[in-house]
Amino acid sequence: MSERKVLQKYYPPDFDPSALTRRRGNKDAGPKTQKVRIMAPFSLRCSMCGTFIYKGRKFNSTKEIRPEEKYLNVQIIRLVFRCTACPNPINNDYAVVSGAVRNNEPWRNREAENEDDEQRLNRLEREEAEAAGEEEKNAMEELEAKNMDAQREMAAADALDEIRHRNARINRSEKEGVDFADTIVRTEDEEREKQEKEDEEAAKKAFAAARARMEMEVIVEDDTPVELAEPEPIAPAPAPSFKRVIKKKKDHSAALGLKKKA
């Protein structure tokens, strides 16, 4: 059994130390590298497979030191690591080498690979027709939206023209020394008076027509003769007398069947 710690080494009898030659190893042409264990300094997402890597996840990485890369005389260190979720970077998934067949291969479209030129042309024409139909529908919607916008713009332009004309009238009245507010009030009063006069004339015409109609009816009624009955003679009223009238008392005992004894 050998010793745990070797304190001496065996030298053969024919050992010649002068025969030993000094050798130098080849220097690495690239940057100095070192295998280190690091943690992700921030959360990130792999651009190959789309896996999210949270902050603090540990990786076996390679630390590279390039002497020419410095910032303010501080050495810049590069850390290179590989995403653990990318075993097959070509398809971003595992691949079966032999001995099995995968049921579903999401990265592969069997129909697209097996179709010939004619089938591919038909598929492209169908996709173009669907896209054209959607474009036509979108074109109709855009046309309706443009019509609505045009109507809205025309209404806004009319309102703007009216405002400009009103402002021009105001400026003109101010230059002439006339208060535009009084002009507006005066115009409103004139319109009101004109309307009242028209209403009065219409009422007069209506009353005149009704009066003429009533007169015609009265004239027609007067043309028909009416026979009046002769008045009956009235008897003269009797002359009043002031003679006292003595009323006779009624005998109520006879009504009850009673007789007075003699």
Short mmCIF file of C-alpha atoms in Angstrom, two decimals:
data_model
loop_
_atom_site.label_atom_id
_atom_site.label_comp_id
_atom_site.label_asym_id
_atom_site.label_seq_id
_atom_site.Cartn_x
_atom_site.Cartn_y
_atom_site.Cartn_z
CA MET A 1 0.00 0.00 0.00
CA SER A 2 1.40 3.37 -1.04
CA GLU A 3 1.76 6.36 1.15
CA ARG A 4 -0.88 9.04 1.27
CA LYS A 5 1.72 11.77 0.90
CA VAL A 6 4.74 10.93 -1.19
CA LEU A 7 7.81 12.28 0.55
CA GLN A 8 10.38 10.84 -1.88
CA LYS A 9 10.50 9.87 -5.55
CA TYR A 10 12.21 6.96 -7.27
CA TYR A 11 15.13 7.68 -9.58
CA PRO A 12 16.40 4.83 -11.70
CA PRO A 13 20.12 3.98 -11.70
CA ASP A 14 20.60 5.18 -15.27
CA PHE A 15 19.01 8.60 -14.63
CA ASP A 16 21.04 11.42 -16.18
CA PRO A 17 19.78 14.91 -15.31
CA SER A 18 22.00 16.50 -17.96
CA ALA A 19 20.04 14.70 -20.65
CA LEU A 20 16.90 16.61 -19.75
CA THR A 21 15.99 19.46 -22.17
CA ARG A 22 14.04 22.53 -21.31
CA ARG A 23 10.82 22.84 -23.29
CA ARG A 24 8.41 25.71 -23.69
CA GLY A 25 4.73 25.36 -24.40
CA ASN A 26 2.99 27.23 -27.19
CA LYS A 27 1.36 30.46 -26.09
CA ASP A 28 -2.35 30.86 -26.77
CA ALA A 29 -2.92 33.30 -29.59
CA GLY A 30 -6.43 34.27 -28.41
CA PRO A 31 -7.51 36.12 -25.31
CA LYS A 32 -6.99 34.67 -21.88
CA THR A 33 -9.92 32.50 -20.86
CA GLN A 34 -11.01 31.00 -17.61
CA LYS A 35 -13.95 28.77 -16.66
CA VAL A 36 -16.03 30.42 -13.94
CA ARG A 37 -19.47 30.00 -12.34
CA ILE A 38 -21.56 33.16 -12.59
CA MET A 39 -25.12 34.35 -12.02
CA ALA A 40 -27.14 36.33 -14.54
CA PRO A 41 -26.78 40.01 -13.58
CA PHE A 42 -30.23 40.92 -14.97
CA SER A 43 -33.30 39.25 -16.43
CA LEU A 44 -33.08 38.57 -20.16
CA ARG A 45 -34.66 36.61 -23.01
CA CYS A 46 -32.90 34.22 -25.36
CA SER A 47 -33.22 35.42 -28.98
CA MET A 48 -32.89 31.86 -30.33
CA CYS A 49 -35.49 29.88 -28.38
CA GLY A 50 -37.37 32.71 -26.61
CA THR A 51 -36.71 31.40 -23.09
CA PHE A 52 -36.80 33.97 -20.29
CA ILE A 53 -33.81 33.88 -17.93
CA TYR A 54 -34.38 35.46 -14.56
CA LYS A 55 -31.88 37.50 -12.64
CA GLY A 56 -29.60 35.40 -10.43
CA ARG A 57 -29.67 32.16 -12.45
CA LYS A 58 -26.33 30.33 -12.36
CA PHE A 59 -24.32 29.40 -15.45
CA ASN A 60 -21.00 27.83 -16.31
CA SER A 61 -19.40 30.58 -18.39
CA THR A 62 -16.09 31.49 -19.93
CA LYS A 63 -14.37 34.62 -18.74
CA GLU A 64 -12.37 36.34 -21.45
CA ILE A 65 -9.83 39.06 -20.81
CA ARG A 66 -8.59 41.10 -23.74
CA PRO A 67 -5.79 43.48 -22.86
CA GLU A 68 -6.69 45.98 -25.58
CA GLU A 69 -10.25 46.41 -24.24
CA LYS A 70 -10.17 48.94 -21.44
CA TYR A 71 -12.33 51.78 -20.23
CA LEU A 72 -10.64 54.58 -18.28
CA ASN A 73 -7.71 52.24 -17.69
CA VAL A 74 -10.06 49.62 -16.22
CA GLN A 75 -9.91 46.15 -17.76
CA ILE A 76 -13.14 44.98 -19.46
CA ILE A 77 -14.09 41.35 -18.80
CA ARG A 78 -16.32 39.36 -21.14
CA LEU A 79 -18.49 36.54 -19.82
CA VAL A 80 -19.75 34.06 -22.42
CA PHE A 81 -22.38 31.46 -21.52
CA ARG A 82 -24.83 29.28 -23.42
CA CYS A 83 -28.59 29.10 -22.95
CA THR A 84 -29.50 25.81 -21.28
CA ALA A 85 -32.84 25.65 -23.16
CA CYS A 86 -31.23 25.52 -26.63
CA PRO A 87 -30.15 21.89 -27.21
CA ASN A 88 -31.10 22.16 -30.91
CA PRO A 89 -30.53 25.74 -32.07
CA ILE A 90 -31.60 24.95 -35.65
CA ASN A 91 -35.21 24.11 -34.73
CA ASN A 92 -35.23 25.43 -31.14
CA ASP A 93 -36.17 21.97 -29.89
CA TYR A 94 -34.90 18.43 -29.38
CA ALA A 95 -34.21 16.25 -32.42
CA VAL A 96 -34.53 12.48 -32.70
CA VAL A 97 -31.35 10.90 -34.09
CA SER A 98 -32.42 7.27 -34.42
CA GLY A 99 -34.64 4.60 -32.92
CA ALA A 100 -37.84 6.68 -32.67
CA VAL A 101 -40.23 8.90 -34.58
CA ARG A 102 -41.64 12.09 -33.10
CA ASN A 103 -45.42 12.43 -33.18
CA ASN A 104 -45.49 16.19 -33.69
CA GLU A 105 -42.79 18.40 -35.14
CA PRO A 106 -43.96 22.00 -34.78
CA TRP A 107 -41.10 23.53 -36.76
CA ARG A 108 -41.80 21.43 -39.85
CA ASN A 109 -44.69 21.74 -42.30
CA ARG A 110 -44.99 18.42 -44.07
CA GLU A 111 -47.54 19.66 -46.62
CA ALA A 112 -45.41 22.64 -47.60
CA GLU A 113 -42.36 20.42 -48.06
CA ASN A 114 -44.16 17.75 -50.10
CA GLU A 115 -46.21 20.06 -52.38
CA ASP A 116 -45.15 20.51 -55.97
CA ASP A 117 -44.96 23.70 -58.03
CA GLU A 118 -48.59 23.58 -59.18
CA GLN A 119 -49.91 23.11 -55.64
CA ARG A 120 -47.69 25.90 -54.41
CA LEU A 121 -48.99 28.23 -57.15
CA ASN A 122 -52.61 27.35 -56.29
CA ARG A 123 -51.99 28.01 -52.62
CA LEU A 124 -50.37 31.36 -53.35
CA GLU A 125 -53.26 32.37 -55.67
CA ARG A 126 -55.79 31.44 -52.98
CA GLU A 127 -53.91 33.47 -50.38
CA GLU A 128 -53.73 36.43 -52.78
CA ALA A 129 -57.49 36.22 -53.47
CA GLU A 130 -58.25 36.21 -49.74
CA ALA A 131 -55.95 39.17 -49.24
CA ALA A 132 -57.63 41.02 -52.16
CA GLY A 133 -61.09 40.41 -50.64
CA GLU A 134 -59.93 41.81 -47.33
CA GLU A 135 -58.36 44.78 -49.12
CA GLU A 136 -61.64 45.47 -51.01
CA LYS A 137 -63.58 45.36 -47.76
CA ASN A 138 -61.08 47.67 -46.15
CA ALA A 139 -61.31 49.94 -49.21
CA MET A 140 -65.10 50.26 -48.82
CA GLU A 141 -64.72 51.09 -45.15
CA GLU A 142 -62.05 53.66 -45.98
CA LEU A 143 -64.33 55.20 -48.66
CA GLU A 144 -67.20 55.53 -46.18
CA ALA A 145 -64.88 57.05 -43.63
CA LYS A 146 -63.60 59.53 -46.26
CA ASN A 147 -67.17 60.53 -47.17
CA MET A 148 -68.00 61.14 -43.52
CA ASP A 149 -64.83 63.19 -43.12
CA ALA A 150 -65.68 65.22 -46.25
CA GLN A 151 -69.18 65.99 -44.95
CA ARG A 152 -67.76 66.99 -41.60
CA GLU A 153 -65.19 69.25 -43.27
CA MET A 154 -67.89 70.90 -45.44
CA ALA A 155 -70.03 71.61 -42.39
CA ALA A 156 -67.03 73.06 -40.58
CA ALA A 157 -66.17 75.20 -43.63
CA ASP A 158 -69.73 76.56 -43.83
CA ALA A 159 -69.70 77.43 -40.14
CA LEU A 160 -66.30 79.10 -40.57
CA ASP A 161 -67.56 81.16 -43.53
CA GLU A 162 -70.56 82.30 -41.52
CA ILE A 163 -68.31 83.34 -38.65
CA ARG A 164 -66.04 85.23 -41.07
CA HIS A 165 -68.97 87.08 -42.65
CA ARG A 166 -70.29 88.03 -39.23
CA ASN A 167 -66.86 89.28 -38.15
CA ALA A 168 -66.60 91.30 -41.37
CA ARG A 169 -70.00 92.92 -40.72
CA ILE A 170 -68.93 93.72 -37.17
CA ASN A 171 -65.68 95.32 -38.39
CA ARG A 172 -67.55 97.30 -41.05
CA SER A 173 -70.09 98.57 -38.52
CA GLU A 174 -67.30 99.54 -36.12
CA LYS A 175 -65.56 101.53 -38.85
CA GLU A 176 -68.82 103.29 -39.70
CA GLY A 177 -69.39 104.11 -36.03
CA VAL A 178 -72.47 101.92 -35.70
CA ASP A 179 -72.87 99.54 -32.84
CA PHE A 180 -73.35 96.11 -34.33
CA ALA A 181 -75.23 94.91 -31.26
CA ASP A 182 -77.77 97.73 -31.72
CA THR A 183 -78.03 96.85 -35.40
CA ILE A 184 -78.75 93.24 -34.52
CA VAL A 185 -81.34 94.26 -31.92
CA ARG A 186 -82.92 96.75 -34.34
CA THR A 187 -83.08 94.11 -37.04
CA GLU A 188 -84.72 91.70 -34.63
CA ASP A 189 -87.26 94.35 -33.59
CA GLU A 190 -88.07 95.13 -37.22
CA GLU A 191 -88.54 91.47 -37.97
CA ARG A 192 -90.82 91.13 -34.94
CA GLU A 193 -92.89 94.16 -35.97
CA LYS A 194 -93.14 92.91 -39.53
CA GLN A 195 -94.32 89.53 -38.27
CA GLU A 196 -96.90 91.18 -36.02
CA LYS A 197 -98.21 93.29 -38.92
CA GLU A 198 -98.53 90.24 -41.11
CA ASP A 199 -100.41 88.43 -38.33
CA GLU A 200 -102.77 91.40 -37.90
CA GLU A 201 -103.47 91.59 -41.64
CA ALA A 202 -104.15 87.87 -41.77
CA ALA A 203 -106.52 88.16 -38.78
CA LYS A 204 -108.34 91.12 -40.40
CA LYS A 205 -108.78 89.18 -43.63
CA ALA A 206 -110.11 86.17 -41.72
CA PHE A 207 -112.56 88.31 -39.69
CA ALA A 208 -113.71 90.16 -42.82
CA ALA A 209 -114.39 86.89 -44.61
CA ALA A 210 -116.33 85.56 -41.60
CA ARG A 211 -118.34 88.81 -41.32
CA ALA A 212 -119.22 88.73 -45.02
CA ARG A 213 -120.35 85.12 -44.66
CA MET A 214 -122.59 86.04 -41.68
CA GLU A 215 -124.16 88.98 -43.57
CA MET A 216 -125.00 86.74 -46.50
CA GLU A 217 -126.74 84.29 -44.15
CA VAL A 218 -128.79 87.09 -42.51
CA ILE A 219 -129.91 88.45 -45.90
CA VAL A 220 -131.04 85.00 -47.01
CA GLU A 221 -133.04 84.54 -43.79
CA ASP A 222 -134.78 87.96 -44.16
CA ASP A 223 -136.04 87.13 -47.67
CA THR A 224 -138.37 84.38 -46.33
CA PRO A 225 -141.77 85.78 -45.07
CA VAL A 226 -142.71 84.97 -41.49
CA GLU A 227 -146.44 84.95 -40.36
CA LEU A 228 -146.93 86.31 -36.85
CA ALA A 229 -149.85 85.11 -34.60
CA GLU A 230 -152.45 87.70 -33.54
CA PRO A 231 -152.18 88.71 -29.86
CA GLU A 232 -154.95 87.46 -27.52
CA PRO A 233 -157.01 90.09 -25.59
CA ILE A 234 -155.89 90.50 -22.00
CA ALA A 235 -158.67 90.70 -19.32
CA PRO A 236 -158.52 93.72 -17.01
CA ALA A 237 -157.29 93.05 -13.49
CA PRO A 238 -159.94 93.33 -10.66
CA ALA A 239 -159.86 96.36 -8.41
CA PRO A 240 -158.38 95.73 -4.97
CA SER A 241 -160.77 95.69 -1.91
CA PHE A 242 -159.73 96.47 1.62
CA LYS A 243 -162.72 94.73 3.36
CA ARG A 244 -161.92 92.55 6.39
CA VAL A 245 -162.58 88.87 5.81
CA ILE A 246 -163.61 86.75 8.85
CA LYS A 247 -162.54 83.15 8.53
CA LYS A 248 -164.99 80.48 9.79
CA LYS A 249 -163.62 78.01 12.31
CA LYS A 250 -163.63 74.39 11.30
CA ASP A 251 -165.32 71.75 13.51
CA HIS A 252 -162.68 69.09 14.06
CA SER A 253 -164.93 66.95 16.38
CA ALA A 254 -167.19 65.97 13.48
CA ALA A 255 -164.14 64.68 11.71
CA LEU A 256 -163.39 62.43 14.74
CA GLY A 257 -167.04 61.16 15.07
CA LEU A 258 -167.83 63.03 18.31
CA LYS A 259 -171.03 64.89 19.07
CA LYS A 260 -171.52 67.64 21.57
CA LYS A 261 -174.30 66.99 24.30
CA ALA A 262 -177.18 69.46 24.47
#
